[in-house]
Short mmCIF file of C-alpha atoms and ligand atoms in Angstrom, two decimals:
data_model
loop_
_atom_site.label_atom_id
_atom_site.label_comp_id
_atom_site.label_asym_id
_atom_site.label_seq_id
_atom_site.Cartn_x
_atom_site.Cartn_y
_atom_site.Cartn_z
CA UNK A 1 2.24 -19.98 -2.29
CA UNK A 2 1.11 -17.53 0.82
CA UNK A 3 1.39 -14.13 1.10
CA UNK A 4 3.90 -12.83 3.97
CA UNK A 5 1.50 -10.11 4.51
CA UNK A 6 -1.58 -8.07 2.54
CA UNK A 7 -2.05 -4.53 2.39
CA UNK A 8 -5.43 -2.89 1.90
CA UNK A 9 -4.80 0.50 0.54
CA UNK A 10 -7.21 3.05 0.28
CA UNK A 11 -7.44 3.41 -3.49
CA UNK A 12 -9.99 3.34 -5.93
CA UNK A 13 -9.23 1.00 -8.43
CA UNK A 14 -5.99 -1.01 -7.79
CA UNK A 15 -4.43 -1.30 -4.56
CA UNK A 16 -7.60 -2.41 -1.88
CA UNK A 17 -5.64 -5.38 -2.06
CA UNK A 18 -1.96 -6.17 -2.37
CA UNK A 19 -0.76 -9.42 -1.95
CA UNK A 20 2.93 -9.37 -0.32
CA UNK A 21 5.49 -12.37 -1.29
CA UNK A 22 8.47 -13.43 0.23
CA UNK A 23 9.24 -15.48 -2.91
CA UNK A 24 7.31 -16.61 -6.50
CA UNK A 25 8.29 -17.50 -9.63
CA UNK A 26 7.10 -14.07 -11.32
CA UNK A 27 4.51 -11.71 -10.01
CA UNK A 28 2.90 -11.20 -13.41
CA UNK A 29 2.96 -15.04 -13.67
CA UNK A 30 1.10 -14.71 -10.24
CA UNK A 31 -1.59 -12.34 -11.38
CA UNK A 32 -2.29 -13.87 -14.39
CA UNK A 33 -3.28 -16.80 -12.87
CA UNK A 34 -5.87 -14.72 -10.54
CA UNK A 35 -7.25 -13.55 -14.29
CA UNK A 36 -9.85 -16.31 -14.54
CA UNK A 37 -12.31 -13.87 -12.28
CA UNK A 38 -13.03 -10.21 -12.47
CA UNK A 39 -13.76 -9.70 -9.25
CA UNK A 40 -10.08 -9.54 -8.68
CA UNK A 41 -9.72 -6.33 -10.56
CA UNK A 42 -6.95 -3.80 -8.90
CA UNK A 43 -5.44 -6.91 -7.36
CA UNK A 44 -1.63 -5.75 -6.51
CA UNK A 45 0.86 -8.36 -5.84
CA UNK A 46 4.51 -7.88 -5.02
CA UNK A 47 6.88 -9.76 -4.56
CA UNK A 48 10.66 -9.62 -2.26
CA UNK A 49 12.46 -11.63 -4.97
CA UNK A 50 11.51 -13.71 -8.26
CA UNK A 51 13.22 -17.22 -9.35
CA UNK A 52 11.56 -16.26 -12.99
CA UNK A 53 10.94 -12.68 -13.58
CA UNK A 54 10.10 -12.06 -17.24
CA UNK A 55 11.17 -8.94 -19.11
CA UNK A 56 9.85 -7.96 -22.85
CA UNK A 57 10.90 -10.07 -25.88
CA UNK A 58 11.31 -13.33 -23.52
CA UNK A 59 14.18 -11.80 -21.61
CA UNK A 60 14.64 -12.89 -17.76
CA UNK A 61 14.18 -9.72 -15.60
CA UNK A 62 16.90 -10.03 -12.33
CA UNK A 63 16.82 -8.19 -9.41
CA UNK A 64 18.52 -9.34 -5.90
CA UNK A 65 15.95 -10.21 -3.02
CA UNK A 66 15.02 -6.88 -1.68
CA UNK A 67 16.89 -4.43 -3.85
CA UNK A 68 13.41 -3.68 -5.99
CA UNK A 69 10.27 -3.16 -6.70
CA UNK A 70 8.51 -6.46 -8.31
CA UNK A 71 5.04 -5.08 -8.65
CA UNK A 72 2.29 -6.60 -10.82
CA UNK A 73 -1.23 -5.63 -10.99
CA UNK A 74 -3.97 -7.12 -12.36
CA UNK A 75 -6.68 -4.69 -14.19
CA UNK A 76 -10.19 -5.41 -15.93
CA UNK A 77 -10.04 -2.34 -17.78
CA UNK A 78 -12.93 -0.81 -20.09
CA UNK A 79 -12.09 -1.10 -23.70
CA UNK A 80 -11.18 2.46 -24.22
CA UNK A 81 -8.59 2.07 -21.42
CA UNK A 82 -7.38 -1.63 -23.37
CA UNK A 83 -4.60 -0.45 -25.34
CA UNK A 84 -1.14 -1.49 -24.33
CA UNK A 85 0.71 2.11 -25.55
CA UNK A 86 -1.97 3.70 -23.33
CA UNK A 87 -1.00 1.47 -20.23
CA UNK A 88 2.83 1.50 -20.64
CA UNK A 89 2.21 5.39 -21.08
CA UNK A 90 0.19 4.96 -18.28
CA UNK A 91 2.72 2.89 -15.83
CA UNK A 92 6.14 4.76 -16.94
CA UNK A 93 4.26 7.76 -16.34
CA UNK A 94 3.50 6.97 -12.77
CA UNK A 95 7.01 5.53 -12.09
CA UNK A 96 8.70 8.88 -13.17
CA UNK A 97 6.68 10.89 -11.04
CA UNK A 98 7.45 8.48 -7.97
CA UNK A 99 11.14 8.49 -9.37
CA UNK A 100 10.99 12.81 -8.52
CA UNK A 101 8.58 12.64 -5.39
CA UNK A 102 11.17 10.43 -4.37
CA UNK A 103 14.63 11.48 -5.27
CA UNK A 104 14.14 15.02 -6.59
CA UNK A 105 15.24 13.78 -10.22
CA UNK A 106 13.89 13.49 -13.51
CA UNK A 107 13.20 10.60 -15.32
CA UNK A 108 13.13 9.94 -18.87
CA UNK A 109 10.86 7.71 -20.92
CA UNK A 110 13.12 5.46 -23.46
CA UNK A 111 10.00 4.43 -25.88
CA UNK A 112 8.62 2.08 -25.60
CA UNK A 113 8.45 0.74 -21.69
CA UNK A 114 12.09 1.58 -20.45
CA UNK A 115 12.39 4.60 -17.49
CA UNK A 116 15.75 5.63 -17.77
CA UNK A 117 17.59 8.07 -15.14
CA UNK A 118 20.82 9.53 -15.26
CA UNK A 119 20.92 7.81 -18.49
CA UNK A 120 20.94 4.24 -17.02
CA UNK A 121 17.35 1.89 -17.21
CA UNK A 122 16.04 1.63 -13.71
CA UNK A 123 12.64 0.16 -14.67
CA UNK A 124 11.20 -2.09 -17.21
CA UNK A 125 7.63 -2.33 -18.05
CA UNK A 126 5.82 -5.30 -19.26
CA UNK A 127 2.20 -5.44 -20.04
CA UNK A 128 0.27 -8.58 -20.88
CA UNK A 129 -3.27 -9.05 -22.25
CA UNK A 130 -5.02 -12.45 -21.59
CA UNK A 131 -8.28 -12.91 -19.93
CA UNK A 132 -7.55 -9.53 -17.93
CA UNK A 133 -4.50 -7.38 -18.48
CA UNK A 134 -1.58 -7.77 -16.37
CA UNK A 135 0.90 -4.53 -16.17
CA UNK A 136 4.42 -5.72 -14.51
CA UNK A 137 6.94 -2.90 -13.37
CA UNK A 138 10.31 -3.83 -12.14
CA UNK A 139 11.93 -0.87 -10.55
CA UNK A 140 15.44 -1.18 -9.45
CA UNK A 141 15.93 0.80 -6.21
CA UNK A 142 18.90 -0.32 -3.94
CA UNK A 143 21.63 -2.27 -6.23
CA UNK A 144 25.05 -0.34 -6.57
CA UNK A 145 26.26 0.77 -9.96
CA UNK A 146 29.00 -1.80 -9.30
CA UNK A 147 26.63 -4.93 -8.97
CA UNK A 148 25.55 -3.64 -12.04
CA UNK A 149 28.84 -3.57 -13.96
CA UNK A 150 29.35 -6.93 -12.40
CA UNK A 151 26.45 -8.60 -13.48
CA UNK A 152 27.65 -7.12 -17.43
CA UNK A 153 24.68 -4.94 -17.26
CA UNK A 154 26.50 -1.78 -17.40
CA UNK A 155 23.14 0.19 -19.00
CA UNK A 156 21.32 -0.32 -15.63
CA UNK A 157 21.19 2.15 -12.70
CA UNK A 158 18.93 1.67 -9.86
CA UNK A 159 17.42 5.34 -7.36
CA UNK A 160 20.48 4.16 -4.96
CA UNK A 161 23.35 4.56 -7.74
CA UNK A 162 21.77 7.75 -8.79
CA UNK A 163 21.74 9.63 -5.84
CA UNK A 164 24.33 8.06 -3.58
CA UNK A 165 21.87 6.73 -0.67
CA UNK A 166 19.16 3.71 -0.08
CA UNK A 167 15.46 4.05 0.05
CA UNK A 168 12.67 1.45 1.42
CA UNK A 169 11.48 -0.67 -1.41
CA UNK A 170 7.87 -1.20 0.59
CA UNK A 171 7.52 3.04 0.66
CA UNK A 172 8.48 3.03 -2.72
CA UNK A 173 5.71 0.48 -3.72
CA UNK A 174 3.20 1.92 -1.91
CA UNK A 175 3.70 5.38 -3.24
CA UNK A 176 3.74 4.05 -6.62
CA UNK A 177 0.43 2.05 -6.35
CA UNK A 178 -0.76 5.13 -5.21
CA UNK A 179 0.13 7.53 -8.11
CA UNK A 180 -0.87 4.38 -10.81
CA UNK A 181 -4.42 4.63 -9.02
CA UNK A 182 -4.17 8.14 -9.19
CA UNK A 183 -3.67 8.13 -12.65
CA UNK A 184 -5.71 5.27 -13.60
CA UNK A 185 -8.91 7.51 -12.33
CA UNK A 186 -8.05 10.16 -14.55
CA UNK A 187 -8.39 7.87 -17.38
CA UNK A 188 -11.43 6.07 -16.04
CA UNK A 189 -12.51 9.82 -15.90
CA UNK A 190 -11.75 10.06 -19.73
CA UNK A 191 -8.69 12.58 -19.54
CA UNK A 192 -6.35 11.36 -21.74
CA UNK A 193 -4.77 14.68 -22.36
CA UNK A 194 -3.02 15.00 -18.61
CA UNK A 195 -1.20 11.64 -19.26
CA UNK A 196 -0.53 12.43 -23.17
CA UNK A 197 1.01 15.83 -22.26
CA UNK A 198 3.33 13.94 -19.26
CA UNK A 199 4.25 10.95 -21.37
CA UNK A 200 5.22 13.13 -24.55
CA UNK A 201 7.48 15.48 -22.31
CA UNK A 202 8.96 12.09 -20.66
CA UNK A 203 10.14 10.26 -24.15
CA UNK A 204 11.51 14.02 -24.66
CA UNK A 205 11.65 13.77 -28.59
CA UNK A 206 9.04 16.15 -29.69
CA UNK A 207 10.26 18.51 -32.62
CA UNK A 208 13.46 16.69 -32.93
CA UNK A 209 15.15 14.21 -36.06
CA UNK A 210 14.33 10.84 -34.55
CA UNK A 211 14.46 6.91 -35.88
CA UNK A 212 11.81 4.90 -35.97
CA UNK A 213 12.54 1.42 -35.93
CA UNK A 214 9.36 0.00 -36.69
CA UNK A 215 8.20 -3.91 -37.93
CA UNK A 216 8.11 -3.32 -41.42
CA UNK A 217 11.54 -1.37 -41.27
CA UNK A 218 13.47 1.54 -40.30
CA UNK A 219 12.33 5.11 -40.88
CA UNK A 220 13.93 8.64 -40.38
CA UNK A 221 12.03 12.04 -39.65
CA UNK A 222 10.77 15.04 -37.27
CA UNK A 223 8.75 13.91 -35.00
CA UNK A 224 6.27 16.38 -35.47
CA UNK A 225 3.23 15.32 -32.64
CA UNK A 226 2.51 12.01 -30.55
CA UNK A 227 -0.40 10.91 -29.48
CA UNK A 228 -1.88 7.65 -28.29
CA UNK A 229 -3.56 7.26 -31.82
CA UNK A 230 -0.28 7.84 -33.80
CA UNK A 231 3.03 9.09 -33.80
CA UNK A 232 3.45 12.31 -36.67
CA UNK A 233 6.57 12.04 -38.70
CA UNK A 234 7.60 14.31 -40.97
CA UNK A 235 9.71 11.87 -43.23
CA UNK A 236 12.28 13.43 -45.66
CA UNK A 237 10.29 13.55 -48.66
CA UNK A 238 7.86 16.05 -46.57
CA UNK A 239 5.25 13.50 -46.25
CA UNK A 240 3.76 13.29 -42.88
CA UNK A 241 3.32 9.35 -41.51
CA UNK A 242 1.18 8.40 -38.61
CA UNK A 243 2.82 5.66 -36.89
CA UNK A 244 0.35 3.52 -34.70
CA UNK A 245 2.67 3.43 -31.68
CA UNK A 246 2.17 -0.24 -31.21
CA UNK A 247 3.99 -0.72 -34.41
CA UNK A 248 7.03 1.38 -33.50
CA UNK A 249 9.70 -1.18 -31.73
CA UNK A 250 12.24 1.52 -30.95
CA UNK A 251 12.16 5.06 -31.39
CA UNK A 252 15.37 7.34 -30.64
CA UNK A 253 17.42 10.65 -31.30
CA UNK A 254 18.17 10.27 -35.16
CA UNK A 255 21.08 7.84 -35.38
CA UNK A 256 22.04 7.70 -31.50
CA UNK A 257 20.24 4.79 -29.68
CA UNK A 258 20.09 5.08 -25.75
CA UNK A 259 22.31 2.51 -25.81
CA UNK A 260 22.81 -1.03 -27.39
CA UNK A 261 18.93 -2.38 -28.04
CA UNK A 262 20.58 -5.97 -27.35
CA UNK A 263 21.73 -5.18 -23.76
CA UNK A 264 24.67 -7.63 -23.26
CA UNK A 265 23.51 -9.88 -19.97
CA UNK A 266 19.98 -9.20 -20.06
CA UNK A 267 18.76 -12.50 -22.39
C1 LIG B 1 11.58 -5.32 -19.48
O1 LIG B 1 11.99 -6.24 -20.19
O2 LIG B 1 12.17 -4.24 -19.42
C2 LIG B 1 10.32 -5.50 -18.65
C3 LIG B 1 10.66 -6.05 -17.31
C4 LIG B 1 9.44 -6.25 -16.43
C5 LIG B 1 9.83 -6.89 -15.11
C6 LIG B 1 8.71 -6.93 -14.14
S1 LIG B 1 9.26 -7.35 -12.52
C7 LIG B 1 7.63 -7.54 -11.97
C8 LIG B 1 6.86 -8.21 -13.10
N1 LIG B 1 6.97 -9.65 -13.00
C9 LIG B 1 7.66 -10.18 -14.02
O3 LIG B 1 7.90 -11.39 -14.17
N2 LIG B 1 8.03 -9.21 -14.86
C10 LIG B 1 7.57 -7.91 -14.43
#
């Protein structure tokens, strides 16, 4: 496996070296496999199309050769940085604010790694810890609504069926390594609160009745504060829980999911 090409960006952390492919299996597979030394930390590799893209619970992630963004990178990240909420925060973060440097619109956050626009998910999210840590993003960017409906995924979208016009996949990537670099210095910096106060105003539930559906069961309250450490819910016997946020599987408007958690096509 060659790259087509290799970018050097000028980044701090991730990015001084992207690896460009044609074709693999699955970038994060890719990247993973670059894991066994640290001096590949920030390596970037992307990929035009993937005959084994993997999505979260052992789902297949599809996208048609050059209609996306298959971006993995790989990261050697200090321990207070090691926390997979913090990192999905961290990556659905950065793809909403390429999402409205790029198409004027707002994303939304659908906990815990979905970014959702116009209601539809146009990018999934998958972070892996082995040797290093691997953080995958799949962002749809050119498929029509109708390939969509097609394919029986009718709760996917893409930045073309949202705003009615194409954009270049290879722009989009390399603003988006640039605003997860961005990003990944404030943390390296120690601010935690920038990202905190973006991601809590992306998932958009603050104050409101939510569900929690967590691994020990389902639970129903305000959601009264989140934070990296703990999501506050004010359950209906007035009793405030902290929810570790790795624990919470879904969490949603009380009663009204995004849409089906099981999306029909997607296994
Ligand atoms: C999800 O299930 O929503 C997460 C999907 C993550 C897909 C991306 S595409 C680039 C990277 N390589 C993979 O094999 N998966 C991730």
């Amino acid at each position: 496996m060659t790259p087509r090409e290799e970018w050097q960006l000028d980044t701090r952390h991730l990015g001084k070296r992207v690896l460009v492919f044609d074709e693999l299996p699955s970038t994060n597979s890719y990247a993973a496999m670059l894991a066994h030394d640290p001096e590949q930390h920030g390596v970037a590799v992307l990929a035009e199309q993937q005959t084994a893209g993997r999505g979260q619970h052992g789902r297949t992630w599809q996208c048609p050769a050059g209609s996306g963004v298959l971006l993995s990178i790989l990261l050697f990240p200090p321990r207070s940085l090691r926390s997979v909420a913090l990192l999905t925060a961290w990556a659905s973060v950065s793809v909403c604010e390429v999402i409205r440097k790029t198409t004027g619109l707002q994303a939304k956050i659908k906990w815990p790694n979905d970014v959702l626009l116009r209601g539809k998910k146009v990018c999934g999210i998958l972070i892996e810890q082995g040797q290093g840590t691997v953080a995958g993003i799949g962002l749809n960017v050119n498929q029509s609504q109708e390939s969509f409906d097609a394919a029986e995924l009718p709760f996917a979208g893409s930045l073309a069926a949202a705003t009615g016009h194409d954009f270049s996949t290879s722009e989009v990537a390399r603003r988006l390594l640039a605003e997860l670099d961005a990003e990944y210095e404030r943390l390296y910096q120690g601010d935690f609160a920038s990202l905190e106060t973006c991601w809590k105003w992306r998932v958009g539930l603050l104050g409101k009745r939510v569900t929690a559906e967590c691994f020990d069961g389902r639970r129903d309250g305000r959601l009264h504060d989140m934070t990296f450490a703990g999501l506050h819910l004010a359950e209906n016997d007035g009793k405030v829980a902290v929810l570790q946020p790795e624990t919470v599987q879904h969490l949603y408007p009380e009663g009204r999911p995004y849409f089906p958690l099981i999306e029909p096509g997607s296994a």
